[in-house]
PDB file of C-alpha atoms in Angstrom:
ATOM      1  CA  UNK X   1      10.585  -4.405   6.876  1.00  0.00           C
ATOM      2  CA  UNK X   2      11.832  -5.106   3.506  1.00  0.00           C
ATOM      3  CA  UNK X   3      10.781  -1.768   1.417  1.00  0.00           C
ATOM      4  CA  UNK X   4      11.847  -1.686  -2.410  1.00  0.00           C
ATOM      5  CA  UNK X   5      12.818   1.949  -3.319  1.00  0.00           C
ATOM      6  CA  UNK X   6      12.406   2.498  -6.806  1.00  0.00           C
ATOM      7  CA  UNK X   7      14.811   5.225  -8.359  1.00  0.00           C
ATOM      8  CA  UNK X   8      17.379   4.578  -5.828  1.00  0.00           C
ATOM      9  CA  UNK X   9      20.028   5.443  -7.857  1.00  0.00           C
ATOM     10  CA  UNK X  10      18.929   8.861  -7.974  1.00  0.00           C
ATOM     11  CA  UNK X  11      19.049  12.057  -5.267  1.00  0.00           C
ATOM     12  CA  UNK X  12      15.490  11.249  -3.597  1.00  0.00           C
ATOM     13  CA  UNK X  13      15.307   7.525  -4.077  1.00  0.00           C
ATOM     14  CA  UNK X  14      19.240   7.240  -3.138  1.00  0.00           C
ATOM     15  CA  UNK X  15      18.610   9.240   0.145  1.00  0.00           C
ATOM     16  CA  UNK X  16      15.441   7.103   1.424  1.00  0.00           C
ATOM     17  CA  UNK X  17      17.320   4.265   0.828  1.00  0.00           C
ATOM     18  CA  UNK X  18      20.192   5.216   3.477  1.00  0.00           C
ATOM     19  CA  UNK X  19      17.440   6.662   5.887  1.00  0.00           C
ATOM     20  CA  UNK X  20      15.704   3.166   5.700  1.00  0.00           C
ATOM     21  CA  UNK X  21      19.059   1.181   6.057  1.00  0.00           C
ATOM     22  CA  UNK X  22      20.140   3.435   8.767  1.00  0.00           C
ATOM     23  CA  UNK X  23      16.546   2.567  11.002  1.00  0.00           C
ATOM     24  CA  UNK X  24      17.442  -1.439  10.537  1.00  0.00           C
ATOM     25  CA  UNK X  25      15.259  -2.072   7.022  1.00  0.00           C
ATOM     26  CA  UNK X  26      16.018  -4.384   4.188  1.00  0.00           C
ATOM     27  CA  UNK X  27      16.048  -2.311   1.103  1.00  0.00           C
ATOM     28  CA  UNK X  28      15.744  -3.674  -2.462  1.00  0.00           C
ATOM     29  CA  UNK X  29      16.851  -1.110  -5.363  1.00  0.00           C
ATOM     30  CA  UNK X  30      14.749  -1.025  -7.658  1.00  0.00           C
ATOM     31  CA  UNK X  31      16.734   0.839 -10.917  1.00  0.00           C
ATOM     32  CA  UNK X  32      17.510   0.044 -14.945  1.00  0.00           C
ATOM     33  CA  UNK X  33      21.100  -0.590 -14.139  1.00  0.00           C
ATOM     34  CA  UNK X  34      20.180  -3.356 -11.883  1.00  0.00           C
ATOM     35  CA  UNK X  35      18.602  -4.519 -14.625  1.00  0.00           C
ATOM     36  CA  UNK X  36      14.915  -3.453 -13.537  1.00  0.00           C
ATOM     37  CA  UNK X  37      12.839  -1.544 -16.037  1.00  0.00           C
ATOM     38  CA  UNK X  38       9.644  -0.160 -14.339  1.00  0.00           C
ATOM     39  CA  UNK X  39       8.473   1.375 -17.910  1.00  0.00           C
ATOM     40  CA  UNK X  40       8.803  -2.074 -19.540  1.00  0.00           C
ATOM     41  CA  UNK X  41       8.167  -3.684 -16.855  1.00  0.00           C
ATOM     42  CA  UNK X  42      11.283  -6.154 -17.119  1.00  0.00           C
ATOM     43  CA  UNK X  43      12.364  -7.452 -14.274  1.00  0.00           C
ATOM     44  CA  UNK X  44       9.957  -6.197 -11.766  1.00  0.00           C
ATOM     45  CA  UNK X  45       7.811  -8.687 -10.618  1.00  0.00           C
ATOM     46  CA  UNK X  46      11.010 -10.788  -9.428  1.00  0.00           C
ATOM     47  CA  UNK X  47      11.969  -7.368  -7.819  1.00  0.00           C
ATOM     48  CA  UNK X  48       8.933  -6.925  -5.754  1.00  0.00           C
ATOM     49  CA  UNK X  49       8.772 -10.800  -4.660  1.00  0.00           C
ATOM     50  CA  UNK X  50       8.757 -10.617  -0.819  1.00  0.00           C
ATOM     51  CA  UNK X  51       8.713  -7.054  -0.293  1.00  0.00           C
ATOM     52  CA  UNK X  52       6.756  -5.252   2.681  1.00  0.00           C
ATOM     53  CA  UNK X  53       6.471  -1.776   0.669  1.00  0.00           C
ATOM     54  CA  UNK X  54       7.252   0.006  -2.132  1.00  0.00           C
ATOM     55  CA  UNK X  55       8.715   3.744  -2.074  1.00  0.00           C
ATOM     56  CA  UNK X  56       8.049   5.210  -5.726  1.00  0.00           C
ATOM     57  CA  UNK X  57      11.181   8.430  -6.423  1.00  0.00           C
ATOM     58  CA  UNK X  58      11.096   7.300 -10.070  1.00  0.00           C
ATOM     59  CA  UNK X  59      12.254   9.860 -12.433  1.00  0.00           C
ATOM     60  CA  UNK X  60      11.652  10.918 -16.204  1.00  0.00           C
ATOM     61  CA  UNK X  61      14.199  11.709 -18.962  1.00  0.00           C
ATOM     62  CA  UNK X  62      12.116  13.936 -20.355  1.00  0.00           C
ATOM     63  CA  UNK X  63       9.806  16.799 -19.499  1.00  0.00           C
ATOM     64  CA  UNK X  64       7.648  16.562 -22.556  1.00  0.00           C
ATOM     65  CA  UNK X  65       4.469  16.501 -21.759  1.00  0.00           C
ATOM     66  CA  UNK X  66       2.821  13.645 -23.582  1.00  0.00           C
ATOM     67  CA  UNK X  67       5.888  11.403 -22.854  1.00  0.00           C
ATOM     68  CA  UNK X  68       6.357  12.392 -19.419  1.00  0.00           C
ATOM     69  CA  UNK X  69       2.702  11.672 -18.830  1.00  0.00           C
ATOM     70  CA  UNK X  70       2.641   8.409 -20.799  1.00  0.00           C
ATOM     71  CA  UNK X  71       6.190   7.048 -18.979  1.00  0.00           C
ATOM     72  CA  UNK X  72       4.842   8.308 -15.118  1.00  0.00           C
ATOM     73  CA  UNK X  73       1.326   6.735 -16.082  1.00  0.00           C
ATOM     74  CA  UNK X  74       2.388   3.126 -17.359  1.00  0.00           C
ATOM     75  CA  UNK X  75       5.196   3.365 -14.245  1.00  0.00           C
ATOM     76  CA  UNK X  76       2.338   3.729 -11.830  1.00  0.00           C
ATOM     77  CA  UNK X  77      -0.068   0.815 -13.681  1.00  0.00           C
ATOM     78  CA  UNK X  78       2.828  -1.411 -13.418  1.00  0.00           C
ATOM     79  CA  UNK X  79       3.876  -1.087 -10.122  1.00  0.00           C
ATOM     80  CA  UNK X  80       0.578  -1.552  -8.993  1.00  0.00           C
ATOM     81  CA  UNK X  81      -0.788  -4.499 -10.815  1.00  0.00           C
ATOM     82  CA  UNK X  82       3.422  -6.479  -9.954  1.00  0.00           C
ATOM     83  CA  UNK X  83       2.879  -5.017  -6.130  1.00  0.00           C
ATOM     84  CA  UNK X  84      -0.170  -6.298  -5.497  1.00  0.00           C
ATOM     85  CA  UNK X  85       0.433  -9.959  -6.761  1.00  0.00           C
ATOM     86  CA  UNK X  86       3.814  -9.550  -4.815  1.00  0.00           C
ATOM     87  CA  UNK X  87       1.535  -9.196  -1.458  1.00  0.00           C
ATOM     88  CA  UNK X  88       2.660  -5.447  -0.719  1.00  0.00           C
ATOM     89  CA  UNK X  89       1.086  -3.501   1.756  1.00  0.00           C
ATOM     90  CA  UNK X  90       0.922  -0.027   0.411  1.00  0.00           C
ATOM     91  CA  UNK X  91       3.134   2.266  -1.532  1.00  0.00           C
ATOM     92  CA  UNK X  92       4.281   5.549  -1.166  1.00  0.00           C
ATOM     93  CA  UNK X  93       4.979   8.155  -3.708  1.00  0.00           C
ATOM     94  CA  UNK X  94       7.122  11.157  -3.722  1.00  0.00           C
ATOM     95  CA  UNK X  95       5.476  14.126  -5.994  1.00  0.00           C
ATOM     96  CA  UNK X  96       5.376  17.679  -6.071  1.00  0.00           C
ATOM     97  CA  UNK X  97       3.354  20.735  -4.161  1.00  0.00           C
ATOM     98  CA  UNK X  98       0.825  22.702  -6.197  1.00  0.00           C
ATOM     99  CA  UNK X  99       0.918  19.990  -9.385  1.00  0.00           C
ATOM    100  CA  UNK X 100      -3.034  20.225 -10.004  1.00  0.00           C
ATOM    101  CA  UNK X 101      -2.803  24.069 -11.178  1.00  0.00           C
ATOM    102  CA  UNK X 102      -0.069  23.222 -14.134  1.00  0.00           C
ATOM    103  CA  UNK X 103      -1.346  21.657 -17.468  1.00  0.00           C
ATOM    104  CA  UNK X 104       1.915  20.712 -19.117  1.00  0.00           C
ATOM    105  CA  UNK X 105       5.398  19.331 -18.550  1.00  0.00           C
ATOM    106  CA  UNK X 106       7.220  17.585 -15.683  1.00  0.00           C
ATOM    107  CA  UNK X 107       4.449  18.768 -13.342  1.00  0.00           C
ATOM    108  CA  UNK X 108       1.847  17.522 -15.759  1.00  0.00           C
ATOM    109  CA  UNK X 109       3.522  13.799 -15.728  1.00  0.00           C
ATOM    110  CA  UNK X 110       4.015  13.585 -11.713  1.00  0.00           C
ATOM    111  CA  UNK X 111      -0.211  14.248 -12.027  1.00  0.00           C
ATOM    112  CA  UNK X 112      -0.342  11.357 -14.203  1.00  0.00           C
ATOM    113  CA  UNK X 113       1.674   9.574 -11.924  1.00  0.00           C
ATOM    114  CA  UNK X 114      -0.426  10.329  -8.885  1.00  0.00           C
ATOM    115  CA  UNK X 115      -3.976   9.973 -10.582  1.00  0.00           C
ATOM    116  CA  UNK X 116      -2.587   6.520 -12.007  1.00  0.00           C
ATOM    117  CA  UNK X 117      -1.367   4.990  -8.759  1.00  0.00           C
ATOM    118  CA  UNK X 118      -4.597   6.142  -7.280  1.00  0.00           C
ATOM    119  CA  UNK X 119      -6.713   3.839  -9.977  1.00  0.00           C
ATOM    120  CA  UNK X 120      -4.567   0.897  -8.272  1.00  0.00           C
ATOM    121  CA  UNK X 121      -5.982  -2.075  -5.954  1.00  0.00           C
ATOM    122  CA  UNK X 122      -3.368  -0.960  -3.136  1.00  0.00           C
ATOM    123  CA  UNK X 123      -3.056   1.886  -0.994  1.00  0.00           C
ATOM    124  CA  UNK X 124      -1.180   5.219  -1.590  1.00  0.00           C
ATOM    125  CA  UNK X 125       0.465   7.304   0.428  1.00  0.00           C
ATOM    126  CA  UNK X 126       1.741  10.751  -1.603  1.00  0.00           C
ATOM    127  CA  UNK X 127       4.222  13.121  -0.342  1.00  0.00           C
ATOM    128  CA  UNK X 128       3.901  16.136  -2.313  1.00  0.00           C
ATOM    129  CA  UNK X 129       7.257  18.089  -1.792  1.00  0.00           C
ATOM    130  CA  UNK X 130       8.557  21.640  -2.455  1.00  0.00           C
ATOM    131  CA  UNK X 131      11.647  21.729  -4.558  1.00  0.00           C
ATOM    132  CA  UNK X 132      14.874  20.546  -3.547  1.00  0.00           C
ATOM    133  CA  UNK X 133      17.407  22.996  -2.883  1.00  0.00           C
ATOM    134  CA  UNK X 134      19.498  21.236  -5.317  1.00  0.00           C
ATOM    135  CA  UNK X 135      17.308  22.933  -7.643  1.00  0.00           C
ATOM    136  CA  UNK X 136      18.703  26.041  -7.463  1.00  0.00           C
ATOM    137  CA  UNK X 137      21.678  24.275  -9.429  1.00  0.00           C
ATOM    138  CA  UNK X 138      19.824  22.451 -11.769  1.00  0.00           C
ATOM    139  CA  UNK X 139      18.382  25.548 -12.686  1.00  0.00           C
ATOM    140  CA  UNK X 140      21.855  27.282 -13.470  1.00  0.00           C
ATOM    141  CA  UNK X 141      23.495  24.174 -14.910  1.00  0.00           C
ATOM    142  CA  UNK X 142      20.797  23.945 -17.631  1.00  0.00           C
ATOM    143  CA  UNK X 143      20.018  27.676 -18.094  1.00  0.00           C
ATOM    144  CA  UNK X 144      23.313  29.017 -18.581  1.00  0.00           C
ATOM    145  CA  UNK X 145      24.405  30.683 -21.489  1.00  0.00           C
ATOM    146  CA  UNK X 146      28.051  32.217 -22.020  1.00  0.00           C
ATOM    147  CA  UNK X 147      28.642  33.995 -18.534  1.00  0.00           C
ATOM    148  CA  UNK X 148      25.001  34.572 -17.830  1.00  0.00           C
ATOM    149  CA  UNK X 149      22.335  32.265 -15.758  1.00  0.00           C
ATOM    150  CA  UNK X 150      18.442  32.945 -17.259  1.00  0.00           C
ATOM    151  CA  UNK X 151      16.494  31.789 -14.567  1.00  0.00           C
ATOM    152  CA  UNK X 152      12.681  31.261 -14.874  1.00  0.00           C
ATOM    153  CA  UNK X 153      10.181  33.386 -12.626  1.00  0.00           C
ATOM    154  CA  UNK X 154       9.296  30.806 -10.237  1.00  0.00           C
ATOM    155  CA  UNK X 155       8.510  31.367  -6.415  1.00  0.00           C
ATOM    156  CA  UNK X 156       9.096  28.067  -4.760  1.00  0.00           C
ATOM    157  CA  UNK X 157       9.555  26.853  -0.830  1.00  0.00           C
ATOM    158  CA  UNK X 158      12.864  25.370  -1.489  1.00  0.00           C
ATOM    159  CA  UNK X 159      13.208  22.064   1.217  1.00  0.00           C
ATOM    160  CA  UNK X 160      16.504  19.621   1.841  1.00  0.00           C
ATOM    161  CA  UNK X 161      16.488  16.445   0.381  1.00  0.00           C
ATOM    162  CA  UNK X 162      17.498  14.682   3.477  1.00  0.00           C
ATOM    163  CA  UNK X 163      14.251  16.406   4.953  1.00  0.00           C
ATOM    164  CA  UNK X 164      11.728  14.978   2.214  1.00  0.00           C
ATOM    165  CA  UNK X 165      13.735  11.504   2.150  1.00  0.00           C
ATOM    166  CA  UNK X 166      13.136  11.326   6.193  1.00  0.00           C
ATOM    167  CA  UNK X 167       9.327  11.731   5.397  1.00  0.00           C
ATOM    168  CA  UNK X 168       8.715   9.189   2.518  1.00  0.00           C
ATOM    169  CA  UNK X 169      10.884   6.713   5.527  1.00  0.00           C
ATOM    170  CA  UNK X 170       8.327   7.522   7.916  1.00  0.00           C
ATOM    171  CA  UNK X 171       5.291   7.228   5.524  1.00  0.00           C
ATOM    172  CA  UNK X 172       7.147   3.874   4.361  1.00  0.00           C
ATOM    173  CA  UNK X 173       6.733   2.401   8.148  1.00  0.00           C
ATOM    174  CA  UNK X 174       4.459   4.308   9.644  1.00  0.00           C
ATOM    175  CA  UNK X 175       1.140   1.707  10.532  1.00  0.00           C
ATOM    176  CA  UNK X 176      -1.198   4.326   9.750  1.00  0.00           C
ATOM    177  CA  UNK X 177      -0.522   7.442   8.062  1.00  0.00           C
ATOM    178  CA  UNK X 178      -2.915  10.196   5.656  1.00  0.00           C
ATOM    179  CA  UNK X 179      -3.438   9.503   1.887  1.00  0.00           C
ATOM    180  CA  UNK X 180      -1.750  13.044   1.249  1.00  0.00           C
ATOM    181  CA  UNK X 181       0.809  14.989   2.644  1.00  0.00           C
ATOM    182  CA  UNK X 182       3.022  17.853   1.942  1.00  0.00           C
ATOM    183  CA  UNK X 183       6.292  19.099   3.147  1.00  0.00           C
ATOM    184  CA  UNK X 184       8.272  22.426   1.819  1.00  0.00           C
ATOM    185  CA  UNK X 185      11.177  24.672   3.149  1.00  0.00           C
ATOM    186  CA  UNK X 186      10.353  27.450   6.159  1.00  0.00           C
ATOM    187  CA  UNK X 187      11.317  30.017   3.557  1.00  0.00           C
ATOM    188  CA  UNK X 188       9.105  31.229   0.677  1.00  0.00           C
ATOM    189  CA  UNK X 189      11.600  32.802  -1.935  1.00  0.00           C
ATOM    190  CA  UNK X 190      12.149  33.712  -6.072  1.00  0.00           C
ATOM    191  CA  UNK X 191      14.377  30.800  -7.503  1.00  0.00           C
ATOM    192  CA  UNK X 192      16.597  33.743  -9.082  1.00  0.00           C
ATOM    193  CA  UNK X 193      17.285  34.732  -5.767  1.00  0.00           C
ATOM    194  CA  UNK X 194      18.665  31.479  -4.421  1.00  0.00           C
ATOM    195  CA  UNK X 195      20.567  30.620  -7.877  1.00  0.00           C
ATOM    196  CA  UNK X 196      21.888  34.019  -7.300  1.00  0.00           C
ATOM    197  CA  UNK X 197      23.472  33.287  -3.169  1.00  0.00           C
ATOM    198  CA  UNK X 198      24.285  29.661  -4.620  1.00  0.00           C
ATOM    199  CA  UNK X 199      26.355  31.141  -7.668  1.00  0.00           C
ATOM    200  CA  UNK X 200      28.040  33.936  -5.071  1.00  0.00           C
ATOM    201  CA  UNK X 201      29.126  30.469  -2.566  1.00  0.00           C
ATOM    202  CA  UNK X 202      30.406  28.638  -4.936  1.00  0.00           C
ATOM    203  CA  UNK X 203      30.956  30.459  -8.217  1.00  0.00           C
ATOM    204  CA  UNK X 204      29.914  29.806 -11.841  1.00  0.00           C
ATOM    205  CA  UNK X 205      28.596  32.263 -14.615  1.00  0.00           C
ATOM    206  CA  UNK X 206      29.167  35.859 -13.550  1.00  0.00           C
ATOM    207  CA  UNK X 207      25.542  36.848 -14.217  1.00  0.00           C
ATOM    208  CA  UNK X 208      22.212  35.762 -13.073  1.00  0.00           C
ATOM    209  CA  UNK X 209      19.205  36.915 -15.058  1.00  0.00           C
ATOM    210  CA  UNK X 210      15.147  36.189 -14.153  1.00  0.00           C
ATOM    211  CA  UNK X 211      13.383  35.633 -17.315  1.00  0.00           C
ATOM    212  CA  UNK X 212       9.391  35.142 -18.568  1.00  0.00           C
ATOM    213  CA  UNK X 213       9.134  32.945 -20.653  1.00  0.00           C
ATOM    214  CA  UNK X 214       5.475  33.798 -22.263  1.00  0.00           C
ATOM    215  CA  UNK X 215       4.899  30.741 -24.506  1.00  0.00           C
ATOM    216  CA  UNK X 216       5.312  28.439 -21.437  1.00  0.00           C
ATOM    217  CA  UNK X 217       1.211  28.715 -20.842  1.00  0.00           C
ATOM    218  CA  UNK X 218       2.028  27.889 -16.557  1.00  0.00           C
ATOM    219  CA  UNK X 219       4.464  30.367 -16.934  1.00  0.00           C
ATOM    220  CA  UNK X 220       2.271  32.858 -14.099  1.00  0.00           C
ATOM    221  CA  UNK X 221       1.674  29.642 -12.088  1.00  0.00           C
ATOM    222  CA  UNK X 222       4.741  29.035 -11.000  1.00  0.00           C
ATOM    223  CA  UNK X 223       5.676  32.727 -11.039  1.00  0.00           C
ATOM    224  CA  UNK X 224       2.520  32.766  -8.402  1.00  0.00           C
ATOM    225  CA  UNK X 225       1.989  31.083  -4.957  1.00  0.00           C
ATOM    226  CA  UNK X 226       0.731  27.179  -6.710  1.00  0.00           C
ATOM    227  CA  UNK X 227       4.408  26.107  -5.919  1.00  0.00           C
ATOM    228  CA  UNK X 228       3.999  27.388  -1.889  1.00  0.00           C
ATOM    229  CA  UNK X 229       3.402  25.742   0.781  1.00  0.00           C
ATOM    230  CA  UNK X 230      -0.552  25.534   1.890  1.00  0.00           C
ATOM    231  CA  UNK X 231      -2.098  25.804   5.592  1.00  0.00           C
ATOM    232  CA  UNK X 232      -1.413  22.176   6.138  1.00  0.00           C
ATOM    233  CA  UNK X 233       1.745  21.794   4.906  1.00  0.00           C
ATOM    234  CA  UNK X 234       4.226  20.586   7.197  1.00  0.00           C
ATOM    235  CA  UNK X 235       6.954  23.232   6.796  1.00  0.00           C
ATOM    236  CA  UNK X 236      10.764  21.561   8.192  1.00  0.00           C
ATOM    237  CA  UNK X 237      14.486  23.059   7.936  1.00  0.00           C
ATOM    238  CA  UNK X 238      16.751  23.571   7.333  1.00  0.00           C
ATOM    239  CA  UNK X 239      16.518  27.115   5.318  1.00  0.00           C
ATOM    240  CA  UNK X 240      18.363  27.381   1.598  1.00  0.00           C
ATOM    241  CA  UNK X 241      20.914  29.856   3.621  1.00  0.00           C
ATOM    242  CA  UNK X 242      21.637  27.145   5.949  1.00  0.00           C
ATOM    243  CA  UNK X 243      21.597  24.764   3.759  1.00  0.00           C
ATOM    244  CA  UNK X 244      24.462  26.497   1.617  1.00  0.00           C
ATOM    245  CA  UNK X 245      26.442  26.758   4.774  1.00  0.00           C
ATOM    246  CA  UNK X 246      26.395  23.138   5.621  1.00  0.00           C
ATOM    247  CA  UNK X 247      27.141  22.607   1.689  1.00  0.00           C
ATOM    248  CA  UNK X 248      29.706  25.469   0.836  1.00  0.00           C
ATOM    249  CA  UNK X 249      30.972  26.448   4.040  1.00  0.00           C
ATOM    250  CA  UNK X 250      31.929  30.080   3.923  1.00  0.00           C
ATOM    251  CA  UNK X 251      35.831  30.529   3.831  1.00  0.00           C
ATOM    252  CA  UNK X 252      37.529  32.643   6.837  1.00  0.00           C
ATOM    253  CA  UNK X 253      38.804  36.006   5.793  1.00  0.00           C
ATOM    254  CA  UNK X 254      42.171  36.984   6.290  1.00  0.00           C
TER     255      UNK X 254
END
């Protein structure tokens, strides 16, 4: 099949890419430096000419919530009107577990970005996914002031990004597959707690602290379960500890 992936310059978009080159697919690359602007729309209809599929892992340089919504919103609206005069069969989007219980910021947009898609003439198939366990260092890099880490009160389901990028593959080929699915870690656990084991494997500030912040109105949301895995969630390894091993493998004592 011949499957544009759009974002594949980034984590997600650059790790379905491999997964659908490594099962014999053509995959066209849909990003800005390859002069491809799915905001604009520049570019995009040449883009999409011939392709089977279209894998959405777009992402937003901003977590503002009016521009995040507007940017995930006109993304959606223009990869569905260009994809559907292309011929594509369907499209599948990557977004994010427990989205419909936040009312602002990046969670917010990838709404947007769902609800949009789902005003389109072709088929969507959404993969809503726990956080990466990248996240954990996200979290740290942006948080961290002086020597200490302030990490928001989230509880999360932390899940590989190889494990979410072999899902949107199969939801890319699959025949037949739901409208919705989710995916999330086998571990529920506070995002202080995993920046805390990350910082300890491979160093960086010499404090972690778990802050509220109270004018964040979601700020009990994500400090509750809306960011967990539900009944029907398919749960997949490997585990943020094992993860971390394969990453930062521990060094031998002497």
């Amino acid at each position: 099949m011949r499957i544009a992936v759009i974002g594949a310059s980034g984590r997600i978009g650059g790790a379905v890419a491999e997964v659908l080159k490594d099962r014999g697919h053509e995959v066209v690359p849909i990003t800005r430096g390859g002069g491809v602007d799915v905001h604009s729309g520049e570019g995009l209809a040449a883009a999409l000419r011939g392709v089977d599929v279209v894998v959405d892992a777009a992402n937003a340089a901003t977590t503002e919530t009016a521009a995040v919504t507007e940017f995930f919103g006109t993304v959606a609206h223009n990869v569905q009107r260009e994809a559907a005069a292309a011929g594509v069969r369907h499209i599948v989007l990557v977004s994010i577990i427990g989205i419909d219980r936040f009312s602002g910021g990046h969670y917010a947009g990838k709404l947007a970005h769902e609800r949009a898609y789902l005003e389109g003439p072709l088929p969507v198939r959404i993969l809503r996914a726990a956080q990466f366990h990248e996240f954990a260092g996200m979290m740290i890099d942006w948080t961290t002031r002086g020597d200490t880490a302030y990490i928001p009160k989230v509880r999360t389901q932390l899940v590989a990004a190889a494990t979410v990028a072999e899902r949107l593959a199969d939801l890319a080929t699959a025949e037949t597959a739901p409208a919705r699915t989710e995916v999330a870690g086998p571990q529920a656990l506070n995002l202080v707690d995993a920046a805390a084991a990350l910082i300890a494997r491979r160093g960086g500030p010499a404090h972690v602290e778990e802050i509220v912040d109270t004018a964040d109105p979601d700020h009990e949301t994500q400090a509750g379960d809306a960011l967990l895995a539900g009944p029907d969630t398919i749960i997949a390894g490997p585990t943020f500890a094992e993860w971390l091993d394969q990453q930062y493998p521990a060094q031998p004592s002497h």
